[in-house]
Amino acid sequence: MQNLDTEEVPNDNVGDSVWITANTNIDKTPGNDEPDSVELVSVDSSGAASPVSNNSSATAKRNVAARQKPSQSKALATRPKARTTQAIAKTAPKQKRPSGPTNKAAGSLRNPQERPMRRRPAAAKQLPQQKGPARPRSAAKALGSGSSGKHFAPTAKALPPSSSSAAPKLPKAARVQASHISPKKAATYPDAPEKKRMETRSSTAIVLAKRLSQLPMPSVVLKSNKQKIPSAYHATGNVDTRTPLTKAKQFVAEQIRTPKVAVIGVFLVIYIIGSLFWSTRFLPGTKVNGMDASWSTPAALASRLETSAPDYDAKVSGEGVKLEVKQADINLSFDADTWKEDAKSSLPSFAWPLKLFENKEIEIPSGISYDQQKLENMVTEAVKVANKDTEESHNASIEYDESKDAFVAVKETYGNSVSPSHALETISQGVTSLDEDIKLTDDDLKKPTLTIVSKDFAAVLSEANKRAHLSFDLTVNGKKYETVTEDMVRSWLTINSSHSVVADLDKVTEWTRGEFSSHADTVSSMRTYTRTNDGKRIQVAGGTYGWSVDGKKLASMIRKQIAANSSESIEVPFLSKGEVFVHGAQDWGPRYIDVDLSEQYVRMFDEDSNIVLETQCVTGNMAENNDTVVGVFTIEYKQSPATLIGLDEDYDGEPDYENEVGFWMPFYGGYGLHDALWREYFGADAYQTDGSHGCVNLPYYAAEILYSVCEEGDVVVVHW
């Protein structure tokens, strides 16, 4: 017989030692299949051993059977005890067993028939002892000491003879201590009577035996092969490799599961009660329309507002503004029911835990109504008066430094003028909350929105310097006409409200419609040309025909070009164009109608400069200031026949004339070429005293020919 396991187990009540020993019969006799037997023996303080009751023995045997069936047991966490009791399983008489296959892995027992064959050692070897003070020679001494405060592993000792039967001496088998004595508790035991402790040993052995089947124990290391095997009462048959710290953490986690649930339940109850409460009231620190609403219900707030609305009379003051706003001035009224319903939707309700940490300023404009335009007019006028002797604030800006050849920063300036929009917002908020003392503060003044220390300003300055040397050309019909220079670009650069570097559109438009158009436009400009039929040199200015720059569109194109920092050329857009882009000369083609006022003669030239029609005419009556307009025009349309209705120049309520004509060819509003059957003669000096109301009168046949050969858009040049 060989002892595989001898273990010390805990006892909560006494200091006796109870040992369990699992024995394996190494009997090679064929047919010997009896399993190992276990006996419990109580050992008193003097070393005497006595058998334990049958119930305890049966329990121990079941524990051994449980070791042979690992799947039927459960491992539980070990717990340290104040004192220890050693349980010893006394081995049955040595029996032979048949030889069979062996498994060299110590502690790996499949069943009673397949247990490994082991050689009986000459002497049992002890386990390596844990570090600590020297171990006592007896379990009783070990139990009585407890002064070191450290864990220890007692050695196996031989059983003393029992009164009922002679117990054989146990070999010094490897043992593991099941539990250890807390130094604090152990200190209380030496003074207890020794007799009382001995009387309770046997009774506690049974309890310990039952607990052995429930408590997991660390594994035993045999010195012979240094291999771990399960403890005698380790029911699972698997090695428990958990550290004491891990076991303690698991034990504590199990103990606090129930408190966790309780805490969650408490918080849940608090949340539900809070949700019900805050579904009818506003949270502390809440302001509704600027009015303190802490702990108030919507009904209470509505009642306060309804009481003060009819007699509302607000005084506005601060920053030089003086204004009185009365209920009748702005037709103020209050609907309590509407306001109350809208206020309920702003209550925290189920979201109250989150809204405790949010901004609790709420605006509920409904219910309170007034004439906003009247209030705005009152505020605008009051601010205008207050700002008469104030200074405006200005943003940080940029300017070009010639010495540094770069843009530099210009510091912002602070003024004391009131912002009409800010003042209106503050006063409107006061009216909405029915505040009767409204104060304007420094926050209502106009302030710079961009300073030199703003995070955007460095980028603004950098962008400006990227465009400091930008220039590009303006072209007409693909040919260069003008250059936008670097100096021009620098003078246009500014910072917009979005804190971006852009060209000032007003400044660019001023240039495109002014300086640039003055020399690019030909409309109404003075032209000098030579008439092809007789070589007469003529100068004419005015009219509607010619080149006219679209200054607004060109300014927008230039602004985009600067924003893109591009040097590509821009084709100049025009509102109207002539035949040839030339200044001071004939910018129309060879086909045109020439009206010579000094000669009272009309000529039409075709595309080859040939005359297709020439005739005498009568132009406007100079004596009555009905001169025919001078300039370069175009035929607007043709109509045949037509009724010409004059103006009411004598203010009699009737047109001065109403004439029927066969051919009507207007070139400038009411001025045109037409036949005049009522005239007997044309040419000469008739225009001076008997001229027309401004039109060019033609003989009927000449008007008919001209009507047939001219087209809409043909140029008409009227000159002296």
PDB file of C-alpha atoms in Angstrom, residues 53-160:
ATOM      1  CA  SER A  53     -18.214   8.050  13.492  1.00  0.00           C
ATOM      2  CA  ASN A  54     -19.602   5.978  10.657  1.00  0.00           C
ATOM      3  CA  ASN A  55     -21.435   8.908   9.212  1.00  0.00           C
ATOM      4  CA  SER A  56     -18.228  10.840   8.869  1.00  0.00           C
ATOM      5  CA  SER A  57     -16.494   7.764   7.425  1.00  0.00           C
ATOM      6  CA  ALA A  58     -19.252   7.345   4.879  1.00  0.00           C
ATOM      7  CA  THR A  59     -18.900  10.995   3.900  1.00  0.00           C
ATOM      8  CA  ALA A  60     -15.194  10.650   3.439  1.00  0.00           C
ATOM      9  CA  LYS A  61     -15.697   7.532   1.308  1.00  0.00           C
ATOM     10  CA  ARG A  62     -18.083   9.397  -0.872  1.00  0.00           C
ATOM     11  CA  ASN A  63     -15.484  12.079  -1.299  1.00  0.00           C
ATOM     12  CA  VAL A  64     -12.975   9.480  -2.451  1.00  0.00           C
ATOM     13  CA  ALA A  65     -15.533   8.121  -4.896  1.00  0.00           C
ATOM     14  CA  ALA A  66     -16.069  11.674  -6.094  1.00  0.00           C
ATOM     15  CA  ARG A  67     -12.361  11.886  -6.888  1.00  0.00           C
ATOM     16  CA  GLN A  68     -12.632   8.834  -9.044  1.00  0.00           C
ATOM     17  CA  LYS A  69     -15.550  10.469 -10.914  1.00  0.00           C
ATOM     18  CA  PRO A  70     -14.351  14.028 -11.567  1.00  0.00           C
ATOM     19  CA  SER A  71     -17.333  14.999 -13.726  1.00  0.00           C
ATOM     20  CA  GLN A  72     -19.750  14.716 -10.777  1.00  0.00           C
ATOM     21  CA  SER A  73     -18.067  17.283  -8.497  1.00  0.00           C
ATOM     22  CA  LYS A  74     -17.738  21.043  -8.369  1.00  0.00           C
ATOM     23  CA  ALA A  75     -14.803  23.154  -7.254  1.00  0.00           C
ATOM     24  CA  LEU A  76     -15.467  25.901  -4.758  1.00  0.00           C
ATOM     25  CA  ALA A  77     -13.185  28.648  -3.509  1.00  0.00           C
ATOM     26  CA  THR A  78     -11.207  27.869  -0.357  1.00  0.00           C
ATOM     27  CA  ARG A  79     -11.655  30.153   2.581  1.00  0.00           C
ATOM     28  CA  PRO A  80      -9.146  30.789   5.373  1.00  0.00           C
ATOM     29  CA  LYS A  81     -10.282  29.724   8.861  1.00  0.00           C
ATOM     30  CA  ALA A  82      -9.350  30.982  12.284  1.00  0.00           C
ATOM     31  CA  ARG A  83      -8.109  27.576  13.422  1.00  0.00           C
ATOM     32  CA  THR A  84      -7.433  24.224  11.774  1.00  0.00           C
ATOM     33  CA  THR A  85      -8.351  20.638  12.369  1.00  0.00           C
ATOM     34  CA  GLN A  86      -6.511  17.843  10.631  1.00  0.00           C
ATOM     35  CA  ALA A  87      -8.472  14.984   9.163  1.00  0.00           C
ATOM     36  CA  ILE A  88      -6.657  11.770   8.421  1.00  0.00           C
ATOM     37  CA  ALA A  89      -8.021   9.017   6.289  1.00  0.00           C
ATOM     38  CA  LYS A  90      -6.826   5.822   7.793  1.00  0.00           C
ATOM     39  CA  THR A  91      -6.012   3.271   5.144  1.00  0.00           C
ATOM     40  CA  ALA A  92      -7.615  -0.123   5.070  1.00  0.00           C
ATOM     41  CA  PRO A  93      -5.490  -3.273   5.497  1.00  0.00           C
ATOM     42  CA  LYS A  94      -3.116  -3.909   2.705  1.00  0.00           C
ATOM     43  CA  GLN A  95      -4.618  -6.028  -0.058  1.00  0.00           C
ATOM     44  CA  LYS A  96      -3.135  -7.416  -3.184  1.00  0.00           C
ATOM     45  CA  ARG A  97      -4.482  -6.442  -6.534  1.00  0.00           C
ATOM     46  CA  PRO A  98      -3.925  -7.860  -9.973  1.00  0.00           C
ATOM     47  CA  SER A  99      -1.252  -6.457 -12.139  1.00  0.00           C
ATOM     48  CA  GLY A 100      -2.322  -4.439 -15.109  1.00  0.00           C
ATOM     49  CA  PRO A 101      -1.301  -1.591 -17.340  1.00  0.00           C
ATOM     50  CA  THR A 102       0.090   1.415 -15.560  1.00  0.00           C
ATOM     51  CA  ASN A 103       0.002   5.125 -16.215  1.00  0.00           C
ATOM     52  CA  LYS A 104       3.163   6.878 -15.217  1.00  0.00           C
ATOM     53  CA  ALA A 105       1.357  10.184 -14.682  1.00  0.00           C
ATOM     54  CA  ALA A 106       0.953  10.316 -10.943  1.00  0.00           C
ATOM     55  CA  GLY A 107      -2.567  11.023  -9.761  1.00  0.00           C
ATOM     56  CA  SER A 108      -4.160  10.091 -13.096  1.00  0.00           C
ATOM     57  CA  LEU A 109      -6.434   7.182 -12.027  1.00  0.00           C
ATOM     58  CA  ARG A 110      -8.974   6.016 -14.576  1.00  0.00           C
ATOM     59  CA  ASN A 111     -10.807   3.410 -12.498  1.00  0.00           C
ATOM     60  CA  PRO A 112     -10.007   0.794  -9.810  1.00  0.00           C
ATOM     61  CA  GLN A 113      -9.072  -1.797 -12.436  1.00  0.00           C
ATOM     62  CA  GLU A 114      -6.666   0.523 -14.278  1.00  0.00           C
ATOM     63  CA  ARG A 115      -4.777   2.157 -11.479  1.00  0.00           C
ATOM     64  CA  PRO A 116      -1.073   2.656 -12.081  1.00  0.00           C
ATOM     65  CA  MET A 117       1.501   0.336 -10.545  1.00  0.00           C
ATOM     66  CA  ARG A 118       3.774   2.247  -8.225  1.00  0.00           C
ATOM     67  CA  ARG A 119       6.880   1.252  -6.398  1.00  0.00           C
ATOM     68  CA  ARG A 120       6.723   1.739  -2.709  1.00  0.00           C
ATOM     69  CA  PRO A 121       9.293   4.321  -1.732  1.00  0.00           C
ATOM     70  CA  ALA A 122      11.775   3.505   0.936  1.00  0.00           C
ATOM     71  CA  ALA A 123      10.625   6.530   2.859  1.00  0.00           C
ATOM     72  CA  ALA A 124       7.920   9.104   2.194  1.00  0.00           C
ATOM     73  CA  LYS A 125       9.247  12.438   1.066  1.00  0.00           C
ATOM     74  CA  GLN A 126       8.000  15.720   2.359  1.00  0.00           C
ATOM     75  CA  LEU A 127       6.718  18.571   0.243  1.00  0.00           C
ATOM     76  CA  PRO A 128       8.827  21.671  -0.004  1.00  0.00           C
ATOM     77  CA  GLN A 129       7.882  23.912   2.869  1.00  0.00           C
ATOM     78  CA  GLN A 130       6.728  27.493   2.428  1.00  0.00           C
ATOM     79  CA  LYS A 131       8.968  30.216   3.633  1.00  0.00           C
ATOM     80  CA  GLY A 132       8.337  31.248   7.218  1.00  0.00           C
ATOM     81  CA  PRO A 133       9.307  30.464  10.765  1.00  0.00           C
ATOM     82  CA  ALA A 134      10.360  26.965  11.922  1.00  0.00           C
ATOM     83  CA  ARG A 135       7.461  24.522  12.000  1.00  0.00           C
ATOM     84  CA  PRO A 136       6.280  23.027  15.322  1.00  0.00           C
ATOM     85  CA  ARG A 137       6.757  19.294  15.869  1.00  0.00           C
ATOM     86  CA  SER A 138       3.080  18.617  16.503  1.00  0.00           C
ATOM     87  CA  ALA A 139      -0.209  19.888  15.140  1.00  0.00           C
ATOM     88  CA  ALA A 140      -1.273  20.831  18.652  1.00  0.00           C
ATOM     89  CA  LYS A 141       1.794  23.061  19.075  1.00  0.00           C
ATOM     90  CA  ALA A 142       1.219  24.570  15.681  1.00  0.00           C
ATOM     91  CA  LEU A 143      -2.350  25.381  16.588  1.00  0.00           C
ATOM     92  CA  GLY A 144      -1.399  26.862  19.872  1.00  0.00           C
ATOM     93  CA  SER A 145       1.340  29.126  18.526  1.00  0.00           C
ATOM     94  CA  GLY A 146       0.032  31.450  15.833  1.00  0.00           C
ATOM     95  CA  SER A 147       2.600  34.100  16.769  1.00  0.00           C
ATOM     96  CA  SER A 148       4.422  34.336  13.511  1.00  0.00           C
ATOM     97  CA  GLY A 149       1.406  35.585  11.536  1.00  0.00           C
ATOM     98  CA  LYS A 150       2.503  33.625   8.446  1.00  0.00           C
ATOM     99  CA  HIS A 151       1.123  30.563   6.700  1.00  0.00           C
ATOM    100  CA  PHE A 152       2.864  27.219   7.222  1.00  0.00           C
ATOM    101  CA  ALA A 153       2.622  23.647   5.942  1.00  0.00           C
ATOM    102  CA  PRO A 154       2.896  21.122   8.772  1.00  0.00           C
ATOM    103  CA  THR A 155       4.657  17.824   8.161  1.00  0.00           C
ATOM    104  CA  ALA A 156       2.969  14.440   8.347  1.00  0.00           C
ATOM    105  CA  LYS A 157       3.276  12.580  11.613  1.00  0.00           C
ATOM    106  CA  ALA A 158       2.558   9.016  12.746  1.00  0.00           C
ATOM    107  CA  LEU A 159      -0.795   8.358  14.348  1.00  0.00           C
ATOM    108  CA  PRO A 160      -0.716   7.619  18.081  1.00  0.00           C
TER     109      PRO A 160
END
